[in-house]
mmCIF file of C-alpha atoms and ligand atoms in Angstrom:
data_model
loop_
_atom_site.group_PDB
_atom_site.id
_atom_site.type_symbol
_atom_site.label_atom_id
_atom_site.label_comp_id
_atom_site.label_asym_id
_atom_site.label_seq_id
_atom_site.Cartn_x
_atom_site.Cartn_y
_atom_site.Cartn_z
ATOM 1 C CA MET J 1 42.585 -74.163 96.016
ATOM 2 C CA LYS J 2 43.565 -71.287 93.759
ATOM 3 C CA THR J 3 40.942 -68.549 93.677
ATOM 4 C CA ILE J 4 40.433 -66.965 90.245
ATOM 5 C CA ILE J 5 39.832 -63.220 90.542
ATOM 6 C CA GLU J 6 38.366 -61.489 87.487
ATOM 7 C CA LYS J 7 37.173 -57.925 87.024
ATOM 8 C CA VAL J 8 34.116 -57.154 84.956
ATOM 9 C CA ASP J 9 32.679 -53.750 84.133
ATOM 10 C CA LYS J 10 28.950 -53.622 84.892
ATOM 11 C CA ALA J 11 28.410 -51.446 81.849
ATOM 12 C CA GLN J 12 30.280 -53.928 79.598
ATOM 13 C CA LEU J 13 28.641 -57.225 80.495
ATOM 14 C CA ASN J 14 27.747 -57.865 76.868
ATOM 15 C CA SER J 15 31.257 -57.269 75.566
ATOM 16 C CA GLU J 16 33.368 -60.274 74.619
ATOM 17 C CA GLU J 17 35.369 -59.902 77.836
ATOM 18 C CA GLY J 18 32.211 -59.478 79.955
ATOM 19 C CA ILE J 19 30.635 -62.593 78.478
ATOM 20 C CA ARG J 20 33.853 -64.585 79.055
ATOM 21 C CA VAL J 21 34.071 -63.673 82.748
ATOM 22 C CA ILE J 22 30.370 -64.304 83.441
ATOM 23 C CA GLU J 23 30.497 -67.637 81.587
ATOM 24 C CA ARG J 24 33.532 -68.675 83.625
ATOM 25 C CA ALA J 25 31.628 -67.979 86.868
ATOM 26 C CA GLY J 26 28.516 -69.683 85.457
ATOM 27 C CA GLU J 27 30.434 -72.824 84.598
ATOM 28 C CA ILE J 28 31.935 -73.036 88.103
ATOM 29 C CA LEU J 29 28.464 -72.686 89.637
ATOM 30 C CA ARG J 30 26.837 -75.220 87.293
ATOM 31 C CA LYS J 31 29.564 -77.737 88.193
ATOM 32 C CA GLY J 32 28.884 -77.329 91.929
ATOM 33 C CA GLY J 33 31.690 -74.854 92.745
ATOM 34 C CA LEU J 34 31.744 -71.557 94.654
ATOM 35 C CA ALA J 35 31.870 -68.130 92.973
ATOM 36 C CA ALA J 36 31.545 -64.791 94.794
ATOM 37 C CA PHE J 37 29.900 -61.889 92.973
ATOM 38 C CA PRO J 38 28.596 -58.393 93.737
ATOM 39 C CA THR J 39 24.946 -57.633 94.394
ATOM 40 C CA GLU J 40 23.455 -54.214 95.164
ATOM 41 C CA THR J 41 23.490 -55.028 98.913
ATOM 42 C CA VAL J 42 26.833 -56.761 99.638
ATOM 43 C CA TYR J 43 29.054 -59.304 97.822
ATOM 44 C CA GLY J 44 27.488 -62.771 97.852
ATOM 45 C CA LEU J 45 29.130 -66.207 97.907
ATOM 46 C CA GLY J 46 27.259 -68.200 95.266
ATOM 47 C CA ALA J 47 26.606 -71.922 94.848
ATOM 48 C CA ASP J 48 23.883 -73.852 93.015
ATOM 49 C CA GLY J 49 20.999 -73.625 95.507
ATOM 50 C CA LEU J 50 19.293 -76.762 94.158
ATOM 51 C CA ASN J 51 22.432 -78.885 94.554
ATOM 52 C CA GLU J 52 22.745 -79.890 98.197
ATOM 53 C CA GLU J 53 26.444 -80.717 98.023
ATOM 54 C CA ALA J 54 27.267 -77.391 96.375
ATOM 55 C CA ALA J 55 25.256 -75.415 98.920
ATOM 56 C CA GLU J 56 26.976 -77.263 101.758
ATOM 57 C CA LYS J 57 30.369 -76.065 100.495
ATOM 58 C CA ILE J 58 29.264 -72.530 101.362
ATOM 59 C CA TYR J 59 29.008 -73.457 105.050
ATOM 60 C CA ALA J 60 32.501 -74.900 105.044
ATOM 61 C CA ALA J 61 34.092 -71.937 103.221
ATOM 62 C CA LYS J 62 32.472 -69.322 105.466
ATOM 63 C CA GLY J 63 32.619 -71.305 108.717
ATOM 64 C CA ARG J 64 28.858 -70.725 108.850
ATOM 65 C CA PRO J 65 26.730 -72.640 111.403
ATOM 66 C CA SER J 66 24.743 -75.293 109.503
ATOM 67 C CA ASP J 67 21.381 -74.216 110.948
ATOM 68 C CA ASN J 68 21.705 -70.795 109.311
ATOM 69 C CA PRO J 69 19.720 -71.066 106.036
ATOM 70 C CA LEU J 70 20.749 -69.574 102.701
ATOM 71 C CA ILE J 71 18.853 -67.150 100.468
ATOM 72 C CA ILE J 72 18.208 -68.412 96.908
ATOM 73 C CA HIS J 73 18.710 -65.734 94.249
ATOM 74 C CA ILE J 74 16.621 -65.804 91.072
ATOM 75 C CA THR J 75 16.127 -63.490 88.088
ATOM 76 C CA ASP J 76 12.449 -63.990 87.090
ATOM 77 C CA MET J 77 9.028 -64.792 88.550
ATOM 78 C CA GLU J 78 8.777 -68.146 86.718
ATOM 79 C CA SER J 79 11.721 -69.357 88.799
ATOM 80 C CA LEU J 80 9.905 -68.416 92.012
ATOM 81 C CA LYS J 81 7.186 -70.994 91.282
ATOM 82 C CA LYS J 82 9.744 -73.770 91.030
ATOM 83 C CA ILE J 83 11.097 -73.222 94.568
ATOM 84 C CA ALA J 84 8.159 -71.696 96.498
ATOM 85 C CA LYS J 85 4.528 -72.758 96.965
ATOM 86 C CA ASN J 86 1.375 -71.134 98.400
ATOM 87 C CA ILE J 87 2.689 -67.748 97.290
ATOM 88 C CA PRO J 88 0.247 -65.157 98.685
ATOM 89 C CA GLU J 89 -1.200 -62.472 96.409
ATOM 90 C CA THR J 90 0.386 -59.818 98.669
ATOM 91 C CA ALA J 91 3.804 -61.229 97.819
ATOM 92 C CA VAL J 92 3.108 -60.875 94.125
ATOM 93 C CA ARG J 93 2.215 -57.203 94.647
ATOM 94 C CA ILE J 94 5.353 -56.642 96.706
ATOM 95 C CA ALA J 95 7.449 -58.398 94.060
ATOM 96 C CA GLU J 96 5.960 -56.238 91.301
ATOM 97 C CA LYS J 97 7.107 -53.121 93.138
ATOM 98 C CA TYR J 98 10.369 -54.141 94.861
ATOM 99 C CA TRP J 99 11.830 -56.941 92.725
ATOM 100 C CA PRO J 100 14.428 -56.893 91.404
ATOM 101 C CA GLY J 101 15.819 -55.179 94.499
ATOM 102 C CA PRO J 102 17.179 -55.429 98.068
ATOM 103 C CA LEU J 103 14.282 -57.472 99.457
ATOM 104 C CA THR J 104 14.163 -61.164 100.428
ATOM 105 C CA MET J 105 10.829 -62.924 100.930
ATOM 106 C CA ILE J 106 10.226 -66.208 102.766
ATOM 107 C CA PHE J 107 7.771 -68.802 101.453
ATOM 108 C CA GLU J 108 6.938 -72.469 101.940
ATOM 109 C CA LYS J 109 9.501 -74.439 99.953
ATOM 110 C CA THR J 110 8.856 -76.984 97.201
ATOM 111 C CA ASP J 111 10.608 -80.354 96.982
ATOM 112 C CA ALA J 112 13.010 -78.860 94.441
ATOM 113 C CA VAL J 113 14.839 -77.106 97.290
ATOM 114 C CA PRO J 114 17.142 -79.366 99.330
ATOM 115 C CA TYR J 115 17.182 -79.089 103.129
ATOM 116 C CA GLY J 116 20.906 -78.473 102.875
ATOM 117 C CA THR J 117 20.046 -75.041 101.465
ATOM 118 C CA THR J 118 17.328 -74.154 103.989
ATOM 119 C CA GLY J 119 19.143 -75.310 107.123
ATOM 120 C CA GLY J 120 16.511 -78.019 107.557
ATOM 121 C CA LEU J 121 13.541 -75.620 107.367
ATOM 122 C CA ASP J 122 10.367 -76.173 105.293
ATOM 123 C CA THR J 123 10.551 -72.553 104.174
ATOM 124 C CA VAL J 124 12.833 -70.924 101.617
ATOM 125 C CA ALA J 125 14.192 -67.360 101.458
ATOM 126 C CA VAL J 126 14.171 -65.897 97.932
ATOM 127 C CA ARG J 127 15.587 -62.690 96.461
ATOM 128 C CA MET J 128 15.775 -61.212 92.979
ATOM 129 C CA PRO J 129 18.755 -58.820 92.969
ATOM 130 C CA CYS J 130 18.842 -55.810 90.637
ATOM 131 C CA ASP J 131 22.630 -55.579 90.244
ATOM 132 C CA GLU J 132 23.397 -56.418 86.589
ATOM 133 C CA THR J 133 26.509 -58.458 87.352
ATOM 134 C CA ALA J 134 24.564 -60.477 89.934
ATOM 135 C CA ALA J 135 21.724 -61.149 87.499
ATOM 136 C CA ALA J 136 24.154 -62.237 84.770
ATOM 137 C CA VAL J 137 26.052 -64.604 87.092
ATOM 138 C CA ILE J 138 22.815 -66.107 88.464
ATOM 139 C CA ARG J 139 21.491 -66.740 84.939
ATOM 140 C CA ALA J 140 24.790 -68.229 83.786
ATOM 141 C CA GLY J 141 24.916 -70.423 86.890
ATOM 142 C CA GLY J 142 21.563 -72.074 86.246
ATOM 143 C CA GLY J 143 19.115 -69.571 87.738
ATOM 144 C CA PHE J 144 18.906 -70.661 91.404
ATOM 145 C CA ILE J 145 21.948 -69.401 93.262
ATOM 146 C CA ALA J 146 22.252 -69.678 97.041
ATOM 147 C CA ALA J 147 24.348 -66.700 98.093
ATOM 148 C CA PRO J 148 24.966 -65.525 101.652
ATOM 149 C CA SER J 149 27.327 -62.631 102.260
ATOM 150 C CA ALA J 150 30.827 -63.545 101.012
ATOM 151 C CA ASN J 151 32.643 -63.027 104.315
ATOM 152 C CA THR J 152 33.967 -65.371 106.982
ATOM 153 C CA SER J 153 31.084 -65.906 109.400
ATOM 154 C CA GLY J 154 31.139 -63.268 112.119
ATOM 155 C CA ARG J 155 33.224 -60.702 110.193
ATOM 156 C CA PRO J 156 31.758 -57.526 108.670
ATOM 157 C CA SER J 157 30.005 -58.270 105.347
ATOM 158 C CA PRO J 158 32.021 -57.509 102.179
ATOM 159 C CA THR J 159 31.140 -54.384 100.226
ATOM 160 C CA GLU J 160 34.023 -54.688 97.746
ATOM 161 C CA ALA J 161 35.898 -57.579 96.121
ATOM 162 C CA GLN J 162 39.010 -56.917 98.235
ATOM 163 C CA HIS J 163 37.006 -57.769 101.391
ATOM 164 C CA VAL J 164 36.025 -61.120 99.850
ATOM 165 C CA LYS J 165 39.656 -61.780 98.973
ATOM 166 C CA GLU J 166 40.775 -61.022 102.539
ATOM 167 C CA ASP J 167 38.306 -63.516 103.995
ATOM 168 C CA LEU J 168 37.965 -66.285 101.409
ATOM 169 C CA GLU J 169 40.969 -66.409 99.063
ATOM 170 C CA GLY J 170 42.092 -70.032 98.733
ATOM 171 C CA ARG J 171 38.727 -71.337 99.981
ATOM 172 C CA ILE J 172 36.533 -70.588 96.932
ATOM 173 C CA ASP J 173 36.877 -71.044 93.159
ATOM 174 C CA MET J 174 36.315 -67.513 91.904
ATOM 175 C CA ILE J 175 35.651 -63.869 92.779
ATOM 176 C CA VAL J 176 33.900 -61.674 90.200
ATOM 177 C CA ASP J 177 34.899 -58.058 90.882
ATOM 178 C CA SER J 178 32.609 -55.259 89.643
ATOM 179 C CA GLY J 179 33.761 -52.629 92.128
ATOM 180 C CA PRO J 180 32.065 -51.409 95.308
ATOM 181 C CA VAL J 181 28.378 -52.184 95.965
ATOM 182 C CA ASP J 182 25.582 -49.588 95.922
ATOM 183 C CA ILE J 183 23.751 -50.107 99.219
ATOM 184 C CA GLY J 184 26.173 -51.708 101.657
ATOM 185 C CA VAL J 185 23.804 -53.472 104.088
ATOM 186 C CA GLU J 186 22.077 -56.820 103.494
ATOM 187 C CA SER J 187 18.550 -57.164 102.102
ATOM 188 C CA THR J 188 15.378 -56.685 104.111
ATOM 189 C CA ILE J 189 13.997 -60.132 105.027
ATOM 190 C CA LEU J 190 10.199 -60.354 104.980
ATOM 191 C CA ASP J 191 8.419 -63.514 106.136
ATOM 192 C CA MET J 192 5.416 -64.044 103.840
ATOM 193 C CA THR J 193 4.258 -67.210 105.647
ATOM 194 C CA THR J 194 2.533 -65.151 108.373
ATOM 195 C CA VAL J 195 -0.345 -62.633 108.286
ATOM 196 C CA PRO J 196 0.550 -59.820 108.478
ATOM 197 C CA PRO J 197 3.977 -60.372 106.917
ATOM 198 C CA MET J 198 6.874 -59.939 109.345
ATOM 199 C CA ILE J 199 10.245 -58.223 108.907
ATOM 200 C CA LEU J 200 12.947 -60.564 110.222
ATOM 201 C CA ARG J 201 15.861 -58.312 109.229
ATOM 202 C CA PRO J 202 15.677 -54.573 108.392
ATOM 203 C CA GLY J 203 17.217 -53.380 105.122
ATOM 204 C CA ALA J 204 16.877 -50.788 102.386
ATOM 205 C CA VAL J 205 13.246 -51.693 101.663
ATOM 206 C CA THR J 206 11.759 -50.303 104.857
ATOM 207 C CA LYS J 207 8.661 -51.128 106.928
ATOM 208 C CA GLU J 208 7.176 -47.775 105.881
ATOM 209 C CA MET J 209 7.682 -48.548 102.163
ATOM 210 C CA LEU J 210 6.046 -51.976 102.492
ATOM 211 C CA GLU J 211 3.119 -50.685 104.580
ATOM 212 C CA GLU J 212 2.362 -48.011 102.050
ATOM 213 C CA LEU J 213 1.944 -50.766 99.469
ATOM 214 C CA VAL J 214 0.150 -53.575 101.344
ATOM 215 C CA GLY J 215 -0.956 -52.331 104.779
ATOM 216 C CA GLU J 216 0.164 -53.741 108.115
ATOM 217 C CA ILE J 217 3.656 -55.226 108.417
ATOM 218 C CA CYS J 218 5.031 -56.366 111.765
ATOM 219 C CA VAL J 219 8.629 -56.598 112.938
ATOM 220 C CA ASP J 220 10.241 -59.554 114.735
ATOM 221 C CA ARG J 221 10.637 -58.212 118.306
ATOM 222 C CA ALA J 222 13.831 -60.201 118.755
ATOM 223 C CA ILE J 223 15.677 -57.968 116.282
ATOM 224 C CA ILE J 224 14.690 -54.748 118.040
ATOM 225 C CA ALA J 225 15.115 -55.750 121.660
ATOM 226 C CA PRO J 226 18.593 -57.243 122.066
ATOM 227 C CA ASP J 227 17.994 -58.409 125.636
ATOM 228 C CA SER J 228 14.763 -60.161 124.696
ATOM 229 C CA LYS J 229 14.872 -63.878 125.469
ATOM 230 C CA LYS J 230 12.974 -64.607 122.258
ATOM 231 C CA ARG J 231 14.785 -66.454 119.510
ATOM 232 C CA PRO J 232 14.863 -64.417 116.314
ATOM 233 C CA LYS J 233 12.818 -66.052 113.528
ATOM 234 C CA ALA J 234 15.687 -65.694 111.049
ATOM 235 C CA PRO J 235 18.184 -68.189 112.502
ATOM 236 C CA GLY J 236 21.134 -66.090 111.347
ATOM 237 C CA MET J 237 20.086 -63.082 113.404
ATOM 238 C CA LYS J 238 20.987 -64.792 116.686
ATOM 239 C CA TYR J 239 24.683 -64.930 115.947
ATOM 240 C CA ARG J 240 27.096 -62.139 116.829
ATOM 241 C CA HIS J 241 27.569 -60.921 113.314
ATOM 242 C CA TYR J 242 29.271 -58.142 111.487
ATOM 243 C CA ALA J 243 31.831 -57.855 114.231
ATOM 244 C CA PRO J 244 35.124 -55.964 114.000
ATOM 245 C CA ARG J 245 38.067 -57.285 116.011
ATOM 246 C CA ALA J 246 38.053 -54.215 118.266
ATOM 247 C CA GLU J 247 35.587 -53.671 121.092
ATOM 248 C CA LEU J 248 32.920 -51.375 119.625
ATOM 249 C CA SER J 249 30.728 -49.154 121.824
ATOM 250 C CA ILE J 250 27.850 -47.011 120.583
ATOM 251 C CA VAL J 251 27.352 -43.708 122.375
ATOM 252 C CA GLU J 252 23.777 -42.467 122.242
ATOM 253 C CA GLY J 253 22.304 -39.156 123.417
ATOM 254 C CA GLU J 254 22.147 -35.451 122.645
ATOM 255 C CA ALA J 255 24.745 -34.576 119.965
ATOM 256 C CA GLU J 256 26.977 -32.228 122.010
ATOM 257 C CA THR J 257 27.001 -34.589 125.003
ATOM 258 C CA VAL J 258 27.889 -37.531 122.760
ATOM 259 C CA ILE J 259 30.873 -35.634 121.355
ATOM 260 C CA SER J 260 32.233 -34.680 124.760
ATOM 261 C CA VAL J 261 31.698 -38.150 126.253
ATOM 262 C CA ILE J 262 33.422 -39.832 123.276
ATOM 263 C CA ASN J 263 36.310 -37.370 123.586
ATOM 264 C CA GLU J 264 36.663 -38.137 127.302
ATOM 265 C CA MET J 265 36.502 -41.909 126.890
ATOM 266 C CA ALA J 266 38.829 -41.910 123.885
ATOM 267 C CA ALA J 267 41.415 -39.804 125.764
ATOM 268 C CA GLN J 268 41.159 -42.124 128.764
ATOM 269 C CA LYS J 269 41.626 -45.286 126.673
ATOM 270 C CA ALA J 270 44.497 -43.712 124.705
ATOM 271 C CA SER J 271 46.266 -42.771 127.954
ATOM 272 C CA GLU J 272 45.994 -46.426 129.026
ATOM 273 C CA GLY J 273 47.888 -47.379 125.864
ATOM 274 C CA PHE J 274 44.992 -48.610 123.733
ATOM 275 C CA LYS J 275 44.632 -47.803 120.053
ATOM 276 C CA VAL J 276 41.336 -45.954 119.781
ATOM 277 C CA GLY J 277 39.033 -45.518 116.766
ATOM 278 C CA ILE J 278 36.140 -43.078 116.501
ATOM 279 C CA ILE J 279 33.231 -43.378 114.055
ATOM 280 C CA SER J 280 32.071 -39.824 113.418
ATOM 281 C CA THR J 281 30.011 -38.225 110.649
ATOM 282 C CA ASP J 282 30.959 -35.501 108.144
ATOM 283 C CA GLU J 283 29.196 -33.074 110.489
ATOM 284 C CA THR J 284 31.302 -34.002 113.557
ATOM 285 C CA LEU J 285 34.630 -35.169 112.075
ATOM 286 C CA GLU J 286 36.545 -32.078 113.238
ATOM 287 C CA ARG J 287 35.220 -32.275 116.788
ATOM 288 C CA TYR J 288 37.160 -35.320 117.956
ATOM 289 C CA LYS J 289 40.593 -34.880 119.459
ATOM 290 C CA ALA J 290 42.005 -38.347 120.224
ATOM 291 C CA GLY J 291 42.546 -41.584 118.331
ATOM 292 C CA ILE J 292 41.906 -42.418 114.673
ATOM 293 C CA VAL J 293 38.828 -40.495 113.592
ATOM 294 C CA LYS J 294 36.880 -41.571 110.491
ATOM 295 C CA SER J 295 33.644 -40.264 109.040
ATOM 296 C CA ILE J 296 31.053 -42.890 108.163
ATOM 297 C CA GLY J 297 29.069 -40.489 105.945
ATOM 298 C CA THR J 298 26.719 -37.556 106.263
ATOM 299 C CA ARG J 299 23.602 -37.344 108.410
ATOM 300 C CA MET J 300 22.047 -35.373 105.537
ATOM 301 C CA ASP J 301 21.996 -38.601 103.472
ATOM 302 C CA GLU J 302 21.821 -41.772 105.540
ATOM 303 C CA ALA J 303 22.385 -43.986 102.496
ATOM 304 C CA THR J 304 26.039 -42.844 102.646
ATOM 305 C CA ILE J 305 26.231 -44.156 106.218
ATOM 306 C CA ALA J 306 24.820 -47.581 105.257
ATOM 307 C CA ASN J 307 27.264 -47.658 102.359
ATOM 308 C CA HIS J 308 30.369 -47.102 104.511
ATOM 309 C CA LEU J 309 29.389 -49.074 107.602
ATOM 310 C CA TYR J 310 31.123 -52.412 106.959
ATOM 311 C CA GLY J 311 34.064 -50.843 105.146
ATOM 312 C CA ILE J 312 34.860 -48.585 108.096
ATOM 313 C CA LEU J 313 34.748 -51.531 110.521
ATOM 314 C CA ARG J 314 37.244 -53.381 108.320
ATOM 315 C CA GLU J 315 39.481 -50.291 108.093
ATOM 316 C CA PHE J 316 39.683 -50.150 111.880
ATOM 317 C CA ASP J 317 40.610 -53.837 111.870
ATOM 318 C CA ASP J 318 43.409 -53.111 109.378
ATOM 319 C CA GLU J 319 44.676 -50.344 111.655
ATOM 320 C CA ARG J 320 44.590 -52.745 114.616
ATOM 321 C CA ALA J 321 42.267 -50.597 116.726
ATOM 322 C CA ASP J 322 41.622 -52.025 120.204
ATOM 323 C CA CYS J 323 38.434 -50.132 120.869
ATOM 324 C CA ILE J 324 36.050 -48.089 118.748
ATOM 325 C CA PHE J 325 33.472 -45.506 119.828
ATOM 326 C CA SER J 326 30.627 -44.747 117.435
ATOM 327 C CA GLU J 327 27.906 -42.146 117.327
ATOM 328 C CA ALA J 328 24.340 -43.548 117.171
ATOM 329 C CA PHE J 329 21.819 -42.983 114.359
ATOM 330 C CA PRO J 330 18.057 -42.412 114.221
ATOM 331 C CA THR J 331 16.105 -45.562 113.376
ATOM 332 C CA GLU J 332 13.716 -44.298 110.718
ATOM 333 C CA GLY J 333 13.972 -45.570 107.140
ATOM 334 C CA ILE J 334 17.353 -47.139 106.291
ATOM 335 C CA GLY J 335 18.441 -46.022 109.799
ATOM 336 C CA SER J 336 16.780 -49.107 111.262
ATOM 337 C CA ALA J 337 19.083 -51.345 109.160
ATOM 338 C CA ILE J 338 22.123 -49.229 110.102
ATOM 339 C CA MET J 339 21.422 -49.399 113.848
ATOM 340 C CA ASN J 340 20.513 -53.112 113.695
ATOM 341 C CA ARG J 341 23.919 -53.946 112.142
ATOM 342 C CA LEU J 342 25.850 -51.489 114.331
ATOM 343 C CA LEU J 343 24.248 -52.880 117.506
ATOM 344 C CA LYS J 344 25.149 -56.420 116.479
ATOM 345 C CA ALA J 345 28.698 -55.382 115.640
ATOM 346 C CA ALA J 346 28.886 -53.815 119.103
ATOM 347 C CA GLY J 347 27.475 -56.906 120.805
ATOM 348 C CA TYR J 348 24.730 -54.462 121.954
ATOM 349 C CA ARG J 349 27.200 -52.360 123.964
ATOM 350 C CA VAL J 350 25.404 -48.999 124.154
ATOM 351 C CA ILE J 351 26.452 -46.121 126.390
ATOM 352 C CA ARG J 352 23.489 -43.776 126.965
ATOM 353 C CA VAL J 353 24.552 -40.251 127.919
HETATM 354 P P1 AMP H 401 23.044 -63.760 104.634
HETATM 355 O O1 AMP H 401 22.826 -64.543 103.392
HETATM 356 O O2 AMP H 401 24.407 -63.830 105.190
HETATM 357 O O3 AMP H 401 22.535 -62.383 104.461
HETATM 358 O O4 AMP H 401 22.085 -64.458 105.686
HETATM 359 C C1 AMP H 401 20.786 -64.874 105.313
HETATM 360 C C2 AMP H 401 19.804 -64.578 106.406
HETATM 361 O O5 AMP H 401 18.529 -65.048 105.973
HETATM 362 C C3 AMP H 401 20.123 -65.256 107.718
HETATM 363 O O6 AMP H 401 19.872 -64.378 108.793
HETATM 364 C C4 AMP H 401 19.137 -66.412 107.708
HETATM 365 O O7 AMP H 401 18.853 -66.852 109.007
HETATM 366 C C5 AMP H 401 17.930 -65.821 106.997
HETATM 367 N N1 AMP H 401 17.091 -66.845 106.379
HETATM 368 C C6 AMP H 401 17.370 -67.558 105.267
HETATM 369 N N2 AMP H 401 16.392 -68.460 105.012
HETATM 370 C C7 AMP H 401 15.462 -68.304 105.977
HETATM 371 C C8 AMP H 401 14.207 -68.953 106.280
HETATM 372 N N3 AMP H 401 13.743 -69.913 105.514
HETATM 373 N N4 AMP H 401 13.535 -68.515 107.373
HETATM 374 C C9 AMP H 401 14.011 -67.529 108.142
HETATM 375 N N5 AMP H 401 15.183 -66.893 107.910
HETATM 376 C C10 AMP H 401 15.905 -67.268 106.856
HETATM 377 MG MG1 MG H 402 25.848 -62.711 106.306
#
């Protein structure tokens, strides 16, 4: 299969060229094909979420386990009623504040949603993205677009079109390229079928933000405690995800100790002939002496860290690093999403110093 790759400027979606590109993606989706497009979180791999056969193509293209359900992306509240039922009043309040945005909510599904989209579950995950290109593609594609991250299952999620190309060229019909994404980690997943609602995956809409709006929110223990025997409630969270090819270790502790321990371990590994990568921050970049040192962003603004996380893991893959040492990050706010993804990428390998 030849993959069409087209650029579109987010600010020019209504130009003749913008309309042409979006319509091309929309037509592919309406006919049951696969088109990748940017959202504010990561690039998504879209298919018509109400067409079972189309949604199933996503699993094949990504090599995604078939019990891992897809999120359906919509652009208005009317559409929500077609795919979800027993929508609690709390969800409507949350939607008023955080939709469109980087938040997915889980509801009981209606018969309009095929089991091929929900991995056999009676619930459906729904998101209304705020990225303008995403909204335009979803509308053009019929309004109900199943779109998991547009990477090969198990690889770091794509934050620019080039990442999608690396993983999926030849396996999908089209990639719509609107440049790098804004946030860089996947949406918060909030299960609205329980009281209180439960966070199944941390993201940019944080527990604190949701609690301020609607009161108590709980968090699926299985996503915080890696050694817990509990199955995570979001089926996808059990897989080793987001992984670079190198062995990644997270070094956690007091800042100065972390720097000296990483320096020691990196020097040791380098002397054994391994190619070593170090994930530092702007604040510590100059302090590392061995290996390939990259800054993931600044601790003064953690959004920059979320934004560079997957890209930096892919860069180390490109440089054929054998092992990577990373600093750890505090888990407040967006930090909880950063550490959740980093821990999964590391297979929960944490060195406490
Ligand atoms: P991705 O689209 O790659 O960000 O993955 C979607 C995530 O949403 C996976 O972790 C899924 O397991 C989760 N998910 C989707 N639908 C449901 C659902 N109905 N119940 C629980 N988790 C879900
Ligand atoms: Mg994914």
